[in-house]
Coordinates of C-alpha atoms in Angstrom, one line a residue:
Chain A
M162 CA 0.0 0.4 0.0
E163 CA 1.7 3.2 -1.0
L164 CA 0.1 6.8 0.9
P165 CA 2.4 9.4 -0.7
V166 CA 3.8 12.3 1.5
I167 CA 4.8 15.3 0.1
S168 CA 8.1 15.8 1.8
N169 CA 10.2 13.4 0.2
A170 CA 8.0 12.8 -2.9
A171 CA 11.2 12.3 -5.3
I172 CA 13.2 10.4 -3.4
P173 CA 14.2 6.7 -4.4
N174 CA 13.1 4.7 -1.3
S175 CA 14.3 2.2 1.1
G176 CA 14.6 1.9 4.5
C177 CA 12.4 3.8 6.5
R178 CA 10.5 6.6 5.2
S179 CA 7.7 8.7 5.3
G180 CA 5.6 6.7 2.6
A181 CA 6.7 8.1 -0.3
T182 CA 8.0 6.1 -3.6
A183 CA 10.1 7.2 -6.2
D184 CA 7.6 6.9 -8.8
R185 CA 4.7 7.8 -7.2
G186 CA 5.5 10.4 -4.7
A187 CA 2.6 12.9 -4.0
L188 CA 4.2 15.6 -6.2
A189 CA 6.0 14.1 -8.8
H190 CA 3.4 15.5 -10.7
L191 CA 4.3 18.9 -10.3
P192 CA 7.5 20.8 -11.8
D193 CA 10.4 21.0 -10.0
H194 CA 10.1 24.7 -9.7
I195 CA 6.4 24.4 -7.9
R196 CA 8.2 21.5 -5.3
V197 CA 10.8 23.7 -4.3
R198 CA 8.0 25.8 -3.3
V199 CA 6.7 23.5 -1.1
Q200 CA 9.5 21.8 0.2
D201 CA 10.1 24.6 3.2
H202 CA 6.9 25.2 3.8
P203 CA 5.5 23.4 7.1
C204 CA 1.7 23.4 6.6
Y205 CA 2.7 21.6 3.2
S206 CA 5.1 19.4 3.9
E207 CA 5.5 16.7 6.6
E208 CA 9.2 16.9 6.7
A209 CA 9.7 20.5 6.5
H210 CA 7.5 20.8 9.5
H211 CA 9.4 19.5 12.0
Y212 CA 12.0 22.6 10.5
F213 CA 10.0 25.4 9.4
A214 CA 7.9 27.7 11.4
R215 CA 4.9 29.7 10.7
M216 CA 2.2 32.3 11.6
H217 CA -0.9 33.9 11.2
V218 CA -2.0 37.4 11.7
A219 CA -5.6 37.9 12.6
V220 CA -6.7 40.9 10.5
A221 CA -9.7 39.3 8.9
P222 CA -12.6 39.7 11.0
A223 CA -15.8 39.5 8.9
C224 CA -17.2 36.5 7.3
N225 CA -19.6 35.8 4.8
I226 CA -21.0 32.6 5.9
Q227 CA -21.7 30.7 8.7
C228 CA -20.6 27.0 9.4
N229 CA -22.2 24.5 11.8
Y230 CA -19.0 23.7 13.4
C231 CA -18.5 27.6 14.1
N232 CA -19.2 29.7 17.2
R233 CA -18.0 33.9 16.1
K234 CA -18.9 34.7 19.9
Y235 CA -15.7 32.7 21.1
D236 CA -12.2 34.7 21.8
C237 CA -10.9 32.3 24.3
S238 CA -7.0 32.7 25.0
N239 CA -7.1 29.2 26.3
E240 CA -8.5 27.0 23.6
S241 CA -6.8 26.0 20.4
R242 CA -9.2 25.3 17.2
P243 CA -9.5 27.5 14.1
G244 CA -11.5 30.6 14.1
V245 CA -10.2 31.8 17.7
V246 CA -7.9 34.8 18.1
S247 CA -7.4 36.5 21.2
E248 CA -6.2 40.3 19.8
L249 CA -7.3 41.2 16.6
L250 CA -4.8 43.2 14.5
T251 CA -5.2 46.1 12.3
P252 CA -2.8 45.2 8.7
E253 CA -0.2 47.6 10.3
Q254 CA 0.1 45.9 13.5
A255 CA 0.1 42.8 11.6
V256 CA 3.0 43.5 9.5
K257 CA 4.8 44.9 12.9
K258 CA 3.8 41.6 14.7
T259 CA 5.2 39.8 11.6
L260 CA 8.4 41.2 11.5
A261 CA 8.9 41.0 15.1
V262 CA 8.2 37.5 15.1
A263 CA 9.9 36.7 11.7
A264 CA 13.4 38.1 13.8
A265 CA 12.3 36.1 17.0
I266 CA 12.4 32.8 15.1
P267 CA 14.5 32.8 12.1
Q268 CA 12.8 29.7 11.1
M269 CA 9.8 31.5 10.3
T270 CA 9.3 30.8 6.5
V271 CA 5.7 31.5 6.2
L272 CA 2.8 34.4 6.9
G273 CA -0.7 32.8 6.4
I274 CA -3.8 35.3 7.0
A275 CA -6.7 32.7 7.8
G276 CA -9.2 34.6 9.8
P277 CA -11.1 34.8 12.4
G278 CA -13.3 35.2 9.4
D279 CA -12.9 34.7 6.1
P280 CA -9.6 36.5 4.8
L281 CA -11.3 37.1 1.2
A282 CA -14.4 38.5 3.0
N283 CA -12.2 41.5 4.3
P284 CA -10.1 42.4 1.1
E285 CA -9.0 45.6 2.3
R286 CA -7.6 44.8 5.4
T287 CA -6.4 41.2 4.1
F288 CA -4.8 42.6 1.0
A289 CA -3.0 45.5 2.7
T290 CA -1.3 43.6 5.1
F291 CA 0.3 41.3 2.2
R292 CA 1.4 44.7 0.2
M293 CA 3.1 45.9 2.9
L294 CA 4.9 42.5 3.9
S295 CA 5.8 41.7 0.2
A296 CA 7.6 45.1 0.0
Q297 CA 9.2 44.6 3.6
A298 CA 9.8 41.1 4.3
P299 CA 10.0 39.8 0.4
D300 CA 11.6 36.5 1.6
I301 CA 8.5 35.7 3.9
R302 CA 6.2 33.6 1.6
L303 CA 2.7 34.7 1.6
C304 CA -0.4 32.6 2.4
V305 CA -4.1 32.8 2.3
S306 CA -7.4 30.2 3.4
T307 CA -10.7 31.1 2.2
N308 CA -14.1 29.5 2.5
G309 CA -14.2 30.4 -1.2
L310 CA -17.3 32.3 -1.6
S311 CA -15.2 35.4 -2.8
L312 CA -12.2 33.5 -4.4
P313 CA -13.1 34.4 -7.9
D314 CA -13.4 37.7 -7.7
A315 CA -10.2 38.1 -5.7
V316 CA -8.3 35.5 -7.9
E317 CA -6.6 38.4 -10.1
E318 CA -5.3 40.2 -7.0
L319 CA -3.8 37.1 -5.1
A320 CA -2.1 36.5 -8.2
R321 CA -1.1 40.0 -8.4
H322 CA 0.3 40.3 -4.5
N323 CA 2.4 37.1 -5.5
I324 CA 0.6 34.9 -3.3
D325 CA 2.2 31.5 -3.2
H326 CA -0.2 29.1 -1.9
V327 CA -4.1 29.2 -1.3
T328 CA -6.1 26.8 1.1
I329 CA -9.5 26.3 -0.1
T330 CA -12.0 25.0 3.0
I331 CA -14.5 22.4 0.8
N332 CA -16.9 20.0 2.8
C333 CA -18.9 18.7 0.1
V334 CA -19.5 19.2 -3.6
D335 CA -23.2 18.2 -3.3
P336 CA -25.6 21.3 -2.0
E337 CA -28.2 18.5 -0.1
I338 CA -25.1 17.6 2.3
G339 CA -23.8 21.7 2.0
A340 CA -27.2 22.4 3.6
R341 CA -26.4 20.7 6.6
I342 CA -23.3 22.6 6.9
Y343 CA -23.8 25.5 6.0
P344 CA -27.0 27.0 7.6
W345 CA -26.8 30.5 5.6
I346 CA -24.0 32.6 3.1
F347 CA -24.3 36.1 2.6
W348 CA -24.6 36.6 -1.1
N349 CA -25.5 39.5 -3.6
K350 CA -27.0 41.7 -0.8
R351 CA -28.7 39.4 1.0
R352 CA -28.9 36.4 3.6
I353 CA -29.4 33.0 1.1
R354 CA -30.4 30.2 3.3
G355 CA -30.0 26.0 3.0
V356 CA -29.6 24.3 0.1
E357 CA -29.6 27.7 -2.6
G358 CA -27.0 29.1 0.1
A359 CA -24.6 25.7 -0.2
R360 CA -25.2 25.7 -3.7
I361 CA -24.0 28.8 -4.6
L362 CA -20.9 28.5 -2.4
I363 CA -19.9 25.1 -3.7
E364 CA -20.4 26.7 -7.3
Q365 CA -17.9 29.7 -6.1
Q366 CA -15.5 27.1 -4.7
Q367 CA -15.0 25.2 -7.7
K368 CA -14.8 28.3 -9.8
G369 CA -12.2 29.3 -7.6
L370 CA -10.2 26.3 -7.5
E371 CA -10.3 26.3 -11.3
M372 CA -9.1 29.9 -11.7
L373 CA -6.1 29.3 -9.1
A374 CA -4.9 26.1 -10.9
A375 CA -5.3 27.8 -14.5
R376 CA -3.0 30.5 -13.0
G377 CA -0.5 27.7 -11.6
M378 CA -1.2 29.0 -8.1
L379 CA -0.6 26.0 -5.7
V380 CA -4.1 25.1 -4.2
K381 CA -4.6 23.1 -0.7
V382 CA -8.1 21.3 0.2
N383 CA -9.0 21.7 3.7
S384 CA -12.5 19.2 4.2
V385 CA -13.7 19.0 8.0
M386 CA -14.6 15.4 8.6
I387 CA -18.4 15.2 10.2
P388 CA -19.6 11.6 10.9
G389 CA -23.0 11.2 9.1
V390 CA -22.9 14.2 7.4
N391 CA -19.8 14.3 4.7
D392 CA -17.7 11.3 5.5
E393 CA -18.6 9.0 2.8
H394 CA -18.7 12.1 0.6
L395 CA -15.4 13.4 1.2
Q396 CA -13.9 10.3 -1.0
D397 CA -15.9 12.0 -4.1
V398 CA -14.8 15.3 -3.1
S399 CA -11.0 14.3 -3.0
K400 CA -11.3 12.8 -6.4
I401 CA -12.8 15.8 -7.8
V402 CA -11.1 18.5 -6.6
K403 CA -7.9 16.9 -7.3
A404 CA -9.2 16.6 -11.1
K405 CA -9.4 20.4 -11.1
G406 CA -5.6 21.0 -9.9
A407 CA -5.5 20.9 -6.1
F408 CA -2.6 19.4 -5.1
L409 CA -3.0 18.5 -0.9
H410 CA -6.2 17.4 0.1
N411 CA -5.9 17.7 4.1
V412 CA -8.6 16.0 5.9
M413 CA -9.2 17.4 9.3
P414 CA -11.3 16.0 12.3
L415 CA -14.7 18.2 13.2
I416 CA -14.6 20.1 16.6
A417 CA -17.7 19.5 18.4
Q418 CA -17.8 20.3 21.9
A419 CA -21.0 21.8 23.8
S420 CA -18.9 24.2 25.5
H421 CA -17.9 26.0 22.3
G422 CA -21.2 27.0 21.8
T423 CA -21.6 25.5 18.3
Y424 CA -24.4 24.0 16.7
Y425 CA -22.9 21.0 16.2
G426 CA -20.9 20.9 19.9
L427 CA -24.6 21.8 21.4
T428 CA -26.9 19.7 19.4
G429 CA -24.7 16.7 20.0
Q430 CA -22.9 16.0 16.7
R431 CA -20.3 13.6 17.5
E432 CA -16.3 14.0 16.5
P433 CA -14.8 11.7 14.1
T434 CA -12.5 8.9 16.1
Q435 CA -8.6 9.1 15.1
F436 CA -8.9 5.8 13.5
E437 CA -11.8 6.8 11.3
L438 CA -10.2 9.8 10.5
Q439 CA -7.0 8.0 9.6
A440 CA -9.2 5.1 7.8
L441 CA -10.8 7.8 5.5
Q442 CA -7.5 9.7 5.1
D443 CA -5.9 6.2 3.8
V444 CA -8.8 5.8 1.5
C445 CA -8.7 9.1 -0.1
A446 CA -4.7 9.0 -0.2
G447 CA -5.4 6.1 -3.2
D448 CA -6.4 9.6 -5.2
M449 CA -5.0 12.6 -3.9
A450 CA -1.8 13.6 -1.5
M451 CA -3.4 13.5 1.7
M452 CA -1.8 16.1 4.8
R453 CA -1.5 14.4 7.9
H454 CA 0.4 17.0 10.0
C455 CA -2.4 19.4 10.0
R456 CA -2.5 20.9 13.6
Q457 CA -6.0 22.7 13.0
C458 CA -4.3 26.2 14.5
R459 CA -5.5 29.3 15.9
A460 CA -5.8 32.0 13.5
D461 CA -3.3 33.9 15.4
A462 CA -0.9 30.9 16.1
V463 CA 2.7 31.6 15.9
G464 CA 5.8 29.2 16.3
L465 CA 6.1 25.3 14.9
L466 CA 3.0 23.4 14.0
G467 CA 1.7 22.2 17.6
E468 CA 3.2 24.9 19.3
D469 CA 1.8 28.5 19.9
R470 CA 4.4 31.2 20.7
G471 CA 1.5 34.2 20.5
E472 CA 1.8 35.0 24.0
E473 CA 5.4 36.0 23.5
F474 CA 4.3 38.4 20.9
T475 CA 1.4 40.6 22.2
L476 CA 1.0 44.0 20.9
D477 CA 2.5 45.5 23.9
K478 CA 5.3 43.1 24.3
I479 CA 6.1 43.5 20.3
D480 CA 6.6 47.5 21.0
A481 CA 8.8 46.9 23.9
M482 CA 11.1 44.8 21.1
E483 CA 14.1 46.7 19.5
I484 CA 14.6 45.1 16.4
D485 CA 17.3 45.5 12.9
Y486 CA 15.0 44.2 10.6
G487 CA 18.0 44.0 8.1
A488 CA 19.8 42.0 10.1
A489 CA 16.8 39.7 11.3
M490 CA 16.4 39.0 7.0
A491 CA 20.4 38.1 7.0
E492 CA 19.9 35.8 9.8
R493 CA 16.9 33.9 8.2
A494 CA 18.6 33.5 5.1
R495 CA 21.2 31.8 6.9
V496 CA 19.3 29.2 8.9
R497 CA 16.8 28.6 5.9
E498 CA 20.0 27.5 4.1
A499 CA 21.3 25.5 7.4
I500 CA 18.0 23.8 7.4
T501 CA 18.1 23.1 3.9
A502 CA 21.5 22.0 3.5
E503 CA 20.6 19.7 6.4
L504 CA 17.4 18.3 4.8
E505 CA 19.3 17.5 1.9
M506 CA 21.7 15.4 3.1
K507 CA 19.3 13.9 5.1
R508 CA 17.5 13.0 1.5
A509 CA 20.8 12.0 0.5
L510 CA 21.6 9.5 2.8
K511 CA 17.6 7.9 2.9
A512 CA 18.6 7.8 -1.1
V513 CA 21.3 5.2 -0.9
P514 CA 19.6 2.1 -1.4
K515 CA 20.2 -0.9 1.4
F516 CA 20.4 -4.1 -0.4
E517 CA 20.9 -6.0 2.3
E518 CA 18.6 -5.2 4.6
A519 CA 16.0 -5.2 1.9
A520 CA 16.4 -8.6 0.9
T521 CA 16.3 -10.2 4.2
R522 CA 13.4 -8.0 5.4
E523 CA 11.4 -9.4 2.3
E524 CA 11.9 -13.1 3.4
T525 CA 10.3 -12.1 6.6
T526 CA 6.5 -11.5 7.6
T527 CA 6.5 -9.6 10.8
R528 CA 3.5 -7.1 10.9
N529 CA 3.4 -3.6 11.3
L530 CA 4.0 -1.6 14.5
R531 CA 2.9 1.9 15.5
V532 CA 5.2 4.0 17.4
A533 CA 4.4 6.9 19.5
V534 CA 7.0 9.7 19.1
A535 CA 7.8 12.9 21.5
T536 CA 9.7 15.8 19.9
K537 CA 9.6 19.3 19.8
G538 CA 10.8 19.7 16.3
G539 CA 13.6 19.3 14.2
G540 CA 12.7 15.7 13.1
L541 CA 14.0 13.9 16.3
V542 CA 13.1 12.1 19.2
N543 CA 13.3 15.1 22.1
E544 CA 10.8 15.6 24.1
H545 CA 10.3 14.2 27.6
F546 CA 7.2 12.5 27.7
G547 CA 6.0 14.8 31.0
H548 CA 5.9 17.5 28.6
A549 CA 4.8 16.3 25.5
R550 CA 1.5 18.2 24.3
E551 CA 1.3 16.0 21.5
F552 CA 2.9 13.0 20.2
L553 CA 3.6 12.0 16.8
I554 CA 2.0 8.8 15.4
Y555 CA 4.3 5.8 12.8
E556 CA 3.6 3.0 11.2
A557 CA 6.7 1.5 10.6
G558 CA 6.6 -2.2 8.3
P559 CA 9.4 -4.3 7.5
G560 CA 10.6 -1.9 4.6
E561 CA 8.9 1.1 5.1
C562 CA 7.6 3.7 8.4
R563 CA 5.3 6.2 7.5
F564 CA 3.2 9.3 9.5
L565 CA 0.0 8.8 10.2
G566 CA -0.9 12.0 12.0
H567 CA -0.8 13.3 15.7
R568 CA -2.4 12.6 19.0
K569 CA -3.2 16.1 21.2
C570 CA -2.7 15.4 24.9
T571 CA -2.5 17.1 28.1
P572 CA 0.9 16.8 29.5
Y573 CA 1.2 14.4 32.1
C574 CA 3.7 16.9 33.8
M575 CA 2.6 20.5 33.8
G576 CA 5.7 21.7 34.8
D577 CA 4.9 22.9 38.2
E578 CA 6.6 20.5 41.2
S579 CA 3.8 18.6 42.1
C580 CA 2.3 16.3 39.3
G581 CA -0.8 16.2 41.1
D582 CA -3.5 14.7 38.4
G583 CA -1.0 12.6 37.0
E584 CA -3.2 9.3 37.3
T585 CA -6.1 10.7 35.3
V586 CA -3.7 12.6 32.8
L587 CA -2.0 9.5 32.4
G588 CA -4.9 7.5 31.3
Q589 CA -6.2 9.8 29.1
I590 CA -2.9 9.8 27.4
I591 CA -2.8 6.1 27.3
A592 CA -6.1 6.3 25.3
A593 CA -5.6 8.7 23.2
L594 CA -2.3 6.4 22.3
E595 CA -4.9 3.7 21.1
G596 CA -3.3 1.3 18.8
V597 CA 0.3 2.2 19.5
E598 CA 2.6 -0.2 21.0
V599 CA 6.0 2.1 21.5
V600 CA 6.7 5.3 23.3
L601 CA 9.5 7.1 22.2
A602 CA 10.7 10.2 24.5
S603 CA 14.0 11.6 25.4
K604 CA 12.7 10.8 28.7
I605 CA 10.0 9.2 30.6
G606 CA 9.8 9.4 34.3
F607 CA 9.1 6.4 36.8
E608 CA 5.5 6.3 36.9
P609 CA 4.3 7.0 33.7
W610 CA 6.5 4.1 32.6
N611 CA 4.5 1.8 35.2
G612 CA 1.8 2.7 34.0
L613 CA 2.4 3.0 30.0
E614 CA 3.8 -0.9 30.7
S615 CA 0.6 -1.8 32.5
A616 CA -1.4 -0.4 29.6
G617 CA 0.6 -2.8 27.2
I618 CA 2.6 0.1 25.7
R619 CA 6.3 -0.3 25.4
P620 CA 8.0 2.8 27.0
N621 CA 11.3 3.8 25.4
G622 CA 13.8 6.6 26.1
E623 CA 17.2 4.9 24.4
H624 CA 16.8 6.8 21.6
A625 CA 16.6 10.5 22.8
M626 CA 18.3 13.1 20.3
E627 CA 18.2 10.5 17.4
P628 CA 16.2 11.3 14.1
I629 CA 12.7 10.3 14.7
E630 CA 12.8 7.4 11.5
E631 CA 16.1 6.1 12.4
A632 CA 14.8 5.7 16.1
I633 CA 11.9 3.7 15.0
R634 CA 13.7 1.8 12.2
M635 CA 16.3 0.1 14.7
V636 CA 13.2 -0.2 17.5
Y637 CA 11.5 -2.5 14.6
D638 CA 14.2 -4.5 13.8
E639 CA 15.4 -5.0 17.3
M640 CA 11.3 -6.3 18.0
A641 CA 11.3 -8.2 14.8
A642 CA 15.0 -9.6 15.7
A643 CA 13.6 -11.0 18.7
G644 CA 10.4 -12.4 17.1
K645 CA 8.2 -9.7 19.1
L646 CA 6.6 -8.8 15.5
D647 CA 5.8 -12.3 13.9
T648 CA 2.7 -13.2 14.9
V649 CA 0.1 -11.1 13.3
V650 CA -2.5 -9.8 16.0
V651 CA -3.7 -7.6 14.3
D652 CA -2.9 -6.4 10.6
T653 CA -3.7 -2.5 11.4
V654 CA -2.7 -2.0 7.2
A655 CA -5.2 -4.4 5.9
R656 CA -7.6 -3.1 8.4
A657 CA -7.1 0.4 7.3
A658 CA -7.2 -0.4 3.3
Chain B
M187 CA -36.4 55.0 11.9
A188 CA -33.1 53.8 12.4
L189 CA -31.5 50.5 13.6
E190 CA -29.3 50.3 16.6
I191 CA -26.5 48.0 17.6
V192 CA -26.8 46.6 20.9
N193 CA -24.0 44.8 23.5
A194 CA -24.4 41.1 21.7
C195 CA -21.7 42.7 18.9
I196 CA -18.9 40.9 18.8
G197 CA -17.0 43.6 16.3
C198 CA -16.3 41.4 13.2
H199 CA -16.6 44.8 11.1
A200 CA -18.5 42.6 8.8
C201 CA -21.1 45.4 8.5
E202 CA -19.5 48.6 8.6
P203 CA -18.2 48.3 4.9
L204 CA -21.8 47.5 3.7
C205 CA -23.7 50.8 4.9
P206 CA -24.8 52.6 2.1
N207 CA -24.6 55.9 4.2
R208 CA -21.5 54.9 6.0
A209 CA -23.4 55.1 9.4
I210 CA -21.6 52.7 11.5
T211 CA -18.3 53.3 13.1
A212 CA -16.4 52.2 15.8
V213 CA -14.4 53.1 18.8
M214 CA -11.7 51.5 20.2
K215 CA -12.2 50.5 24.1
S216 CA -10.0 48.4 25.5
G217 CA -8.7 46.9 22.6
Q218 CA -12.1 46.0 21.0
P219 CA -13.7 47.7 18.9
L220 CA -17.2 49.0 20.0
F221 CA -19.6 49.9 17.0
A222 CA -22.6 52.3 17.0
I223 CA -25.1 53.0 14.1
D224 CA -25.5 56.7 14.0
A225 CA -29.3 57.4 14.2
N226 CA -29.5 60.6 12.1
K227 CA -27.6 58.9 8.9
C228 CA -29.5 55.3 9.1
T229 CA -32.2 54.5 6.4
E230 CA -32.3 50.9 7.4
C231 CA -31.1 51.0 3.7
L232 CA -34.3 52.2 2.1
G233 CA -33.4 53.4 -0.9
D234 CA -30.3 51.7 -1.5
H235 CA -30.8 47.8 -1.4
E236 CA -34.0 45.8 -0.5
L237 CA -32.9 44.6 3.1
P238 CA -30.7 46.2 5.5
Q239 CA -27.5 45.4 4.8
C240 CA -25.9 45.2 8.4
A241 CA -28.7 42.7 9.8
E242 CA -28.5 40.8 6.4
I243 CA -24.5 40.0 7.1
C244 CA -24.3 39.8 10.8
P245 CA -23.9 36.6 12.4
I246 CA -25.2 37.3 15.6
E247 CA -28.4 36.7 16.9
G248 CA -29.4 39.9 18.5
A249 CA -26.9 42.2 17.7
I250 CA -28.8 44.3 15.7
V251 CA -32.4 45.9 16.9
D252 CA -34.9 48.1 15.2
E253 CA -36.6 51.3 16.8
Y254 CA -38.4 49.1 18.9
G255 CA -35.8 47.0 20.5
E256 CA -36.8 44.4 18.6
P257 CA -33.7 41.8 17.1
L258 CA -34.0 41.6 13.4
N259 CA -32.2 38.3 13.9
P260 CA -33.9 36.4 16.5
P261 CA -32.4 34.1 18.9
G262 CA -32.4 30.7 16.9
S263 CA -32.8 32.2 13.2
L264 CA -29.1 32.3 12.5
T265 CA -27.5 28.8 13.9
G266 CA -30.6 27.3 14.4
I267 CA -29.7 26.0 17.7
P268 CA -32.8 24.9 19.1
F269 CA -34.1 27.1 22.0
A270 CA -33.4 24.4 24.8
L271 CA -29.9 25.0 24.2
F272 CA -29.8 28.3 25.0
E273 CA -28.7 27.8 28.8
Q274 CA -26.3 25.6 27.9
I275 CA -24.7 28.1 25.7
R276 CA -24.9 30.7 28.6
E277 CA -22.8 28.5 30.7
A278 CA -20.3 28.0 28.2
E279 CA -19.6 31.6 27.4
C280 CA -16.0 32.3 27.6
H281 CA -15.0 34.6 30.6
R282 CA -11.2 35.6 30.6

């Protein structure tokens, strides 16, 4: 089973890799100059997201549609989901913040505008921000995400500002299904409800996608998986958007808690399980390059994917910073070059065929193994178990290893002296790690170690600071050699397929 | 006749550019925009649009009221959330 991941699409395969193959890489169909545009973008490249940072600036408050998973009232600083922001910025403030962040975090390659409303429903604020940034920080890539309703009208201007990537959220191509997701849209000076509103929205999304693709702009499609509403339908969506020129499909799980005050949250619409999400991603992957490392960021997120350093860059804190913008840009160029060189070296190493290993592996019939990894970036096993806010899940087989996604959790140890809620939290972490047999972390405390073991999960702290995929390969080979992977207990791949 | 923006407004800016009379403005109060409609300028869009534009795009139920204090978008009319669940919404309000 081949599951292309864009990061190492064109690399000949051997050993442990993120699932791409040489001949059928997810981005193999793209010309080189486009692939280059993607490989240092954390939101597009699974490999890049360990190294490069991004930020969103919240300049776009207005929206022109209502989604049943969104509540425009909420604005909590302790909540993390799309559409939530703490501080709305003017374009001038947004530029100031972007330059401050890009000076403090030289790994920053990408600035996106994603809300909290719809960026293209706020064209003046959105484009004013882009215009200033492309003049003042030309090395930073600009992206925008949209619900698509105003997209056809904006394509011209997006192209003019040299916007690199556009993300369209497309949850359906069938207006009947759309009516269960979007209660209304604002169109031609009036609110249009139900199937008619959904029909117009879908038409605009598809038209916008075609127009962007015709101009050679990179389009990613986001879809929210809503069990019982569009879960089966998303397979068709995936095929259609690929045919129209989208290069990546990101199927995300619905977030629906009653405490968020959304229609879905309050009416008991359930969220998909991690297994259901992965199964759908696997099915769609037959037709379309899938993104699996999305963290469903806030519209004002800052830093590496999975972390949010927004608190360090509030407006008053930025005012107090002294920044040498020229030096910051030079430092970014240096850091970017170093990371790119490191990644190229890693790709080259992976490309060296290991014939002997491959030959011996083919004879064995070991089963697949799911491994959870605690990392804070850099592609390394470098986070303490107790500090991890999420685990990256990989599935290793005899000849390959692929990234499946991430599972969020409350850290076992919140950093203060007492880990008072440790036991309950550990229970939640173990539940989040369903299906996982090994946990890799740079360090694992005595108590969680025992808890994990009694739950049938092997804690492993022997691979601290090692590259994730190499560490997984070593663990896999070790367990295979010890005969621990011989018997096919649960064939997870077969189930997913 | 004039419409009014009340406390429920979340300051999303959606209405402001749509007003044909430029009657909607915001003052900043502790970092948040506080929107208001100038009653002398508001015509409820009569003569310009079939429907009052601010109320047509507003995503918040009850945020815009007419001269009698009646909301143009009453509870449940935009989100479809049933009345029985409104208590839950109030409980869920985020207190920062």
